[in-house]
């Protein structure tokens, strides 16, 4: 069995060595031939220096240079090299247990899924309050909804998994990642697999530790300027990627804008909006207490309700901004040039 592993990287000097060591330590009970491609997008820190030193001592690790810099372009470079039985996509921000590879192989063979994966154990990217808040927001249902790989779910079919362990059938049938989607390309590829008759399978016994972003406002900036707009671009280009849960945050943003307007023109409708927001913050406060029971961080009770609000508001604002860019023809994608 031949397995190709792809690890896109860009300025990952803080995480890359631990990630590579964890991959090197994979158990290989199926006696597979492993080729690991570390695909660098032009790092300006010590990432390539660290990788080069590691590669020199581990001959099945290969450093590739990705001139286009983005993650989908990195994956496509590896797909061009892919001649094996499975393609595993990993993230440099993660640490993987020794049994990660074995469990991916077992799950894929047992379920005949075209892509299989597990859950992320989200860890703060630093010791500061902002990093801890980002970790809390992205690992609680009130923050990320029913995203099973983040909050936990029973084993079974899903619409996406983190990273992915793709079968040869999945790659041959679905070909390349869409390089215009610099965000959301993994989700689109998973939905493309389903749209073409394949199956995505999540096994909660497959686990990886994921280090989230260090700073809260950097996290919010990414949601508004990258994740939100590219969600809108993805929905427009690939309508099969849209589900109701995706519309919640843009509707939340538009609802708050409408609430401000209603305050000026309709006392009755303003009261309805106010009641909805009271319910929202009751849930936010309850969720903050739930998180406090685990973290024991008293200050999170005070700040997390506002953090939930800002997260949902700006994520929704980003999606609405993306829709406006599409309507005005300013979006940086071509709607008609669809991936196979």
Coordinates of C-alpha atoms in Angstrom, one line a residue:
X1 CA 0.0 0.0 0.0
X2 CA 1.4 3.4 -1.0
X3 CA 0.3 6.5 0.9
X4 CA 1.1 10.1 0.0
X5 CA 1.0 12.7 2.8
X6 CA 0.7 16.4 2.0
X7 CA 1.5 19.1 4.6
X8 CA 1.1 22.7 3.3
X9 CA 3.1 25.2 5.3
X10 CA 3.7 28.9 5.4
X11 CA 5.7 30.6 8.2
X12 CA 5.2 27.7 10.6
X13 CA 8.5 27.8 12.4
X14 CA 6.8 27.5 15.8
X15 CA 4.9 24.3 15.0
X16 CA 6.5 22.5 12.0
X17 CA 9.1 20.5 13.8
X18 CA 6.8 19.0 16.4
X19 CA 4.3 18.3 13.6
X20 CA 6.9 16.5 11.5
X21 CA 8.2 14.5 14.4
X22 CA 4.6 13.3 15.2
X23 CA 4.2 12.2 11.6
X24 CA 7.5 10.4 11.6
X25 CA 6.4 8.5 14.7
X26 CA 3.2 7.1 13.1
X27 CA 2.7 3.5 13.6
X28 CA 2.5 1.6 10.3
X29 CA 0.8 -1.6 11.1
X30 CA -0.3 -2.0 7.4
X31 CA 3.4 -1.8 6.3
X32 CA 2.6 1.0 3.9
X33 CA 5.1 2.9 1.8
X34 CA 4.9 6.5 3.0
X35 CA 6.0 9.6 1.1
X36 CA 5.5 12.9 2.9
X37 CA 5.5 16.2 1.0
X38 CA 6.1 19.3 3.0
X39 CA 4.9 22.1 0.6
X40 CA 6.2 25.5 1.5
X41 CA 4.4 28.6 0.2
X42 CA 7.4 31.0 0.4
X43 CA 8.0 31.2 4.2
X44 CA 9.9 34.2 5.4
X45 CA 10.8 32.7 8.8
X46 CA 12.9 29.6 9.6
X47 CA 10.3 27.1 8.4
X48 CA 12.2 25.9 5.3
X49 CA 15.5 25.8 7.3
X50 CA 13.8 23.6 9.9
X51 CA 12.2 21.4 7.2
X52 CA 15.5 21.1 5.2
X53 CA 17.4 19.9 8.2
X54 CA 14.6 17.4 9.0
X55 CA 14.4 16.1 5.4
X56 CA 18.1 15.5 5.3
X57 CA 17.8 12.9 8.1
X58 CA 14.4 11.4 6.9
X59 CA 14.6 10.4 3.2
X60 CA 10.8 9.7 2.8
X61 CA 10.1 13.4 3.6
X62 CA 10.3 15.8 0.6
X63 CA 10.3 19.6 0.6
X64 CA 8.4 21.1 -2.3
X65 CA 8.2 24.8 -3.1
X66 CA 4.7 26.3 -3.9
X67 CA 5.1 29.5 -5.9
X68 CA 1.4 30.2 -5.7
X69 CA 1.6 30.2 -1.9
X70 CA -2.0 29.0 -1.2
X71 CA -3.2 25.7 0.4
X72 CA -5.2 24.5 -2.6
X73 CA -2.2 25.1 -4.9
X74 CA -0.1 23.1 -2.5
X75 CA -2.5 20.2 -2.6
X76 CA -2.6 20.3 -6.4
X77 CA 1.2 20.1 -6.5
X78 CA 1.0 16.9 -4.5
X79 CA -1.9 15.5 -6.5
X80 CA 0.3 15.9 -9.6
X81 CA 2.8 13.6 -7.9
X82 CA 0.1 11.2 -6.5
X83 CA 0.3 7.6 -7.8
X84 CA -0.6 5.8 -4.6
X85 CA -3.6 4.3 -2.9
X86 CA -4.4 7.1 -0.4
X87 CA -3.7 10.8 -0.1
X88 CA -3.5 12.2 3.4
X89 CA -3.7 15.9 4.0
X90 CA -2.3 17.2 7.3
X91 CA -2.0 20.6 8.9
X92 CA 1.2 22.0 10.3
X93 CA -0.7 23.5 13.3
X94 CA -1.4 20.0 14.6
X95 CA 0.2 17.2 16.6
X96 CA -0.9 13.7 15.6
X97 CA -0.9 10.6 17.9
X98 CA 1.0 7.5 16.9
X99 CA -2.1 5.6 15.9
X100 CA -3.5 8.4 13.6
X101 CA -2.4 6.8 10.3
X102 CA -3.5 3.3 11.3
X103 CA -6.9 4.5 12.4
X104 CA -7.4 6.4 9.1
X105 CA -6.5 3.3 7.1
X106 CA -8.7 1.1 9.1
X107 CA -11.7 3.4 8.9
X108 CA -11.3 3.9 5.1
X109 CA -11.0 0.1 4.4
X110 CA -13.9 -0.7 6.8
X111 CA -16.3 1.9 5.5
X112 CA -15.2 2.2 1.9
X113 CA -15.4 6.0 2.3
X114 CA -13.7 8.2 -0.3
X115 CA -12.6 10.5 2.5
X116 CA -12.3 9.8 6.2
X117 CA -11.1 11.7 9.2
X118 CA -11.7 12.4 12.9
X119 CA -12.1 15.2 15.4
X120 CA -9.9 18.1 16.5
X121 CA -8.9 18.6 20.1
X122 CA -8.6 22.4 19.9
X123 CA -5.8 24.0 22.0
X124 CA -5.1 27.6 22.6
X125 CA -2.2 29.0 20.4
X126 CA -0.8 30.8 23.4
X127 CA -1.1 31.5 27.1
X128 CA -2.8 34.9 26.7
X129 CA -6.6 35.4 27.3
X130 CA -7.2 36.0 23.6
X131 CA -5.9 32.6 22.6
X132 CA -7.9 30.9 25.3
X133 CA -11.0 32.7 24.2
X134 CA -10.5 31.6 20.5
X135 CA -10.1 28.1 21.7
X136 CA -13.3 28.3 23.8
X137 CA -15.3 29.9 20.9
X138 CA -14.3 27.3 18.3
X139 CA -14.9 24.2 20.5
X140 CA -18.4 25.0 21.8
X141 CA -21.6 24.4 20.0
X142 CA -22.8 28.0 20.6
X143 CA -19.7 29.2 18.7
X144 CA -19.5 26.8 15.8
X145 CA -23.0 25.2 15.7
X146 CA -23.2 21.5 14.7
X147 CA -19.6 21.2 13.4
X148 CA -19.1 17.6 14.4
X149 CA -15.4 17.4 14.1
X150 CA -15.0 20.4 16.5
X151 CA -17.5 19.5 19.2
X152 CA -17.7 15.8 18.9
X153 CA -20.1 13.5 17.2
X154 CA -20.9 9.8 16.9
X155 CA -19.2 7.8 14.1
X156 CA -20.9 8.0 10.8
X157 CA -21.4 9.9 7.5
X158 CA -20.8 13.6 7.6
X159 CA -20.5 16.5 5.1
X160 CA -16.8 17.2 5.9
X161 CA -13.9 16.1 8.0
X162 CA -10.7 18.1 9.0
X163 CA -7.8 17.7 6.6
X164 CA -8.8 14.3 5.1
X165 CA -7.6 10.8 4.1
X166 CA -8.6 10.5 0.5
X167 CA -8.9 7.3 -1.4
X168 CA -7.4 6.9 -4.9
X169 CA -11.0 6.8 -6.2
X170 CA -11.7 10.2 -4.7
X171 CA -8.7 11.8 -6.3
X172 CA -9.2 10.1 -9.7
X173 CA -12.9 11.1 -9.8
X174 CA -12.6 14.6 -8.3
X175 CA -9.2 15.7 -9.6
X176 CA -7.8 19.0 -8.3
X177 CA -8.7 21.5 -5.6
X178 CA -10.1 24.8 -6.8
X179 CA -7.2 27.2 -6.5
X180 CA -9.5 30.3 -6.5
X181 CA -10.9 29.2 -3.1
X182 CA -8.0 30.2 -0.9
X183 CA -10.4 29.6 2.0
X184 CA -13.0 26.8 2.2
X185 CA -11.4 24.6 -0.5
X186 CA -11.4 21.6 1.8
X187 CA -15.1 21.9 2.5
X188 CA -15.9 22.3 -1.2
X189 CA -13.8 19.3 -2.1
X190 CA -15.7 17.2 0.5
X191 CA -19.0 18.3 -0.8
X192 CA -17.9 17.6 -4.4
X193 CA -17.1 14.0 -3.3
X194 CA -20.6 13.7 -2.0
X195 CA -22.1 15.4 -5.0
X196 CA -20.3 12.8 -7.2
X197 CA -21.6 9.9 -5.3
X198 CA -18.9 9.4 -2.7
X199 CA -19.0 9.1 1.1
X200 CA -17.3 11.1 3.8
X201 CA -16.9 9.2 7.1
X202 CA -16.0 10.6 10.6
X203 CA -14.5 8.4 13.2
X204 CA -14.3 10.2 16.6
X205 CA -11.5 7.8 17.6
X206 CA -9.3 9.5 15.1
X207 CA -8.0 12.6 17.0
X208 CA -5.5 15.3 16.4
X209 CA -4.4 18.3 18.6
X210 CA -4.9 21.6 16.8
X211 CA -3.4 24.8 17.9
X212 CA -5.7 27.7 17.3
X213 CA -4.8 31.3 16.6
X214 CA -3.0 33.3 19.3
X215 CA -4.9 36.6 19.2
X216 CA -8.6 37.2 19.3
X217 CA -8.7 40.2 17.0
X218 CA -6.5 38.4 14.4
X219 CA -9.1 35.6 14.6
X220 CA -11.9 38.1 14.0
X221 CA -10.0 39.8 11.2
X222 CA -9.6 36.4 9.5
X223 CA -13.3 35.6 9.8
X224 CA -14.4 38.9 8.3
X225 CA -11.8 39.3 5.5
X226 CA -11.2 35.7 4.5
X227 CA -13.5 33.0 5.9
X228 CA -16.7 35.0 5.5
X229 CA -16.2 36.4 2.0
X230 CA -14.9 33.1 0.7
X231 CA -17.9 31.2 2.1
X232 CA -20.0 33.5 -0.1
X233 CA -17.8 32.9 -3.1
X234 CA -17.9 29.2 -2.6
X235 CA -21.8 29.1 -2.3
X236 CA -22.1 31.1 -5.5
X237 CA -19.6 29.0 -7.5
X238 CA -20.7 25.7 -6.0
X239 CA -24.4 25.8 -4.8
X240 CA -24.2 22.3 -3.5
X241 CA -21.9 23.6 -0.7
X242 CA -24.7 25.8 0.8
X243 CA -26.7 24.6 3.8
X244 CA -29.0 26.4 6.1
X245 CA -26.5 26.5 9.0
X246 CA -24.2 28.5 6.8
X247 CA -26.8 31.3 6.5
X248 CA -27.1 31.8 10.3
X249 CA -24.3 34.3 10.7
X250 CA -25.1 36.5 7.7
X251 CA -28.7 36.6 8.8
X252 CA -27.5 37.4 12.3
X253 CA -25.5 40.3 10.9
X254 CA -28.4 41.6 8.8
X255 CA -30.7 41.2 11.7
X256 CA -28.6 43.5 13.8
X257 CA -28.4 46.1 11.1
X258 CA -32.2 45.9 10.7
X259 CA -32.5 46.2 14.5
X260 CA -30.7 49.5 14.5
X261 CA -33.0 50.8 11.7
X262 CA -36.1 49.5 13.5
X263 CA -35.1 51.5 16.5
X264 CA -35.7 54.7 14.5
X265 CA -38.9 53.7 12.8
X266 CA -40.9 51.0 14.7
X267 CA -41.1 50.7 18.4
X268 CA -43.0 47.4 18.2
X269 CA -40.5 45.7 15.9
X270 CA -37.6 47.2 17.9
X271 CA -39.0 45.4 21.0
X272 CA -39.1 42.1 19.1
X273 CA -35.5 42.6 18.1
X274 CA -34.6 43.4 21.7
X275 CA -36.2 40.2 22.9
X276 CA -34.3 38.2 20.4
X277 CA -31.0 39.7 21.5
X278 CA -31.9 39.1 25.1
X279 CA -32.4 35.4 24.3
X280 CA -29.1 35.4 22.4
X281 CA -27.1 36.8 25.3
X282 CA -28.8 34.5 27.8
X283 CA -27.5 31.6 25.7
X284 CA -24.1 33.2 25.3
X285 CA -23.9 33.7 29.1
X286 CA -25.0 30.1 29.8
X287 CA -22.4 28.9 27.3
X288 CA -19.7 31.0 29.0
X289 CA -20.6 29.3 32.3
X290 CA -20.4 25.9 30.6
X291 CA -16.9 26.7 29.4
X292 CA -15.9 28.1 32.8
X293 CA -16.7 24.7 34.3
X294 CA -14.0 23.2 32.2
X295 CA -11.4 26.0 32.0
X296 CA -11.8 27.5 35.5
X297 CA -11.0 30.9 33.9
X298 CA -13.2 33.3 35.8
X299 CA -12.5 36.2 33.5
X300 CA -14.0 34.2 30.6
X301 CA -17.4 34.5 32.1
X302 CA -17.1 38.3 31.7
X303 CA -15.7 38.5 28.2
X304 CA -17.0 35.4 26.3
X305 CA -20.6 36.7 25.8
X306 CA -19.1 39.7 24.0
X307 CA -16.6 37.5 22.1
X308 CA -19.4 35.2 20.9
X309 CA -21.3 38.3 19.6
X310 CA -18.3 39.7 17.8
X311 CA -17.4 36.3 16.3
X312 CA -20.9 35.8 14.9
X313 CA -21.4 39.4 13.9
X314 CA -18.1 39.8 11.9
X315 CA -18.3 36.3 10.4
X316 CA -21.7 37.2 9.1
X317 CA -20.5 40.6 8.0
X318 CA -17.7 38.9 6.0
X319 CA -20.2 36.7 4.2
X320 CA -22.5 39.7 3.4
X321 CA -19.4 41.6 2.2
X322 CA -18.6 38.6 -0.1
X323 CA -22.1 38.7 -1.5
X324 CA -21.8 42.4 -2.2
X325 CA -18.5 41.7 -4.0
X326 CA -20.2 39.1 -6.1
X327 CA -23.1 41.4 -7.0
X328 CA -20.8 44.2 -8.0
X329 CA -18.4 41.9 -10.0
X330 CA -15.5 42.6 -7.7
X331 CA -15.1 39.1 -6.3
X332 CA -11.6 37.6 -7.0
X333 CA -13.1 34.4 -8.5
X334 CA -14.6 33.3 -11.8
X335 CA -18.1 31.9 -11.3
X336 CA -18.1 30.1 -14.6
X337 CA -14.7 28.4 -14.4
X338 CA -15.7 25.5 -12.2
X339 CA -13.4 22.7 -11.0
X340 CA -14.1 19.2 -12.3

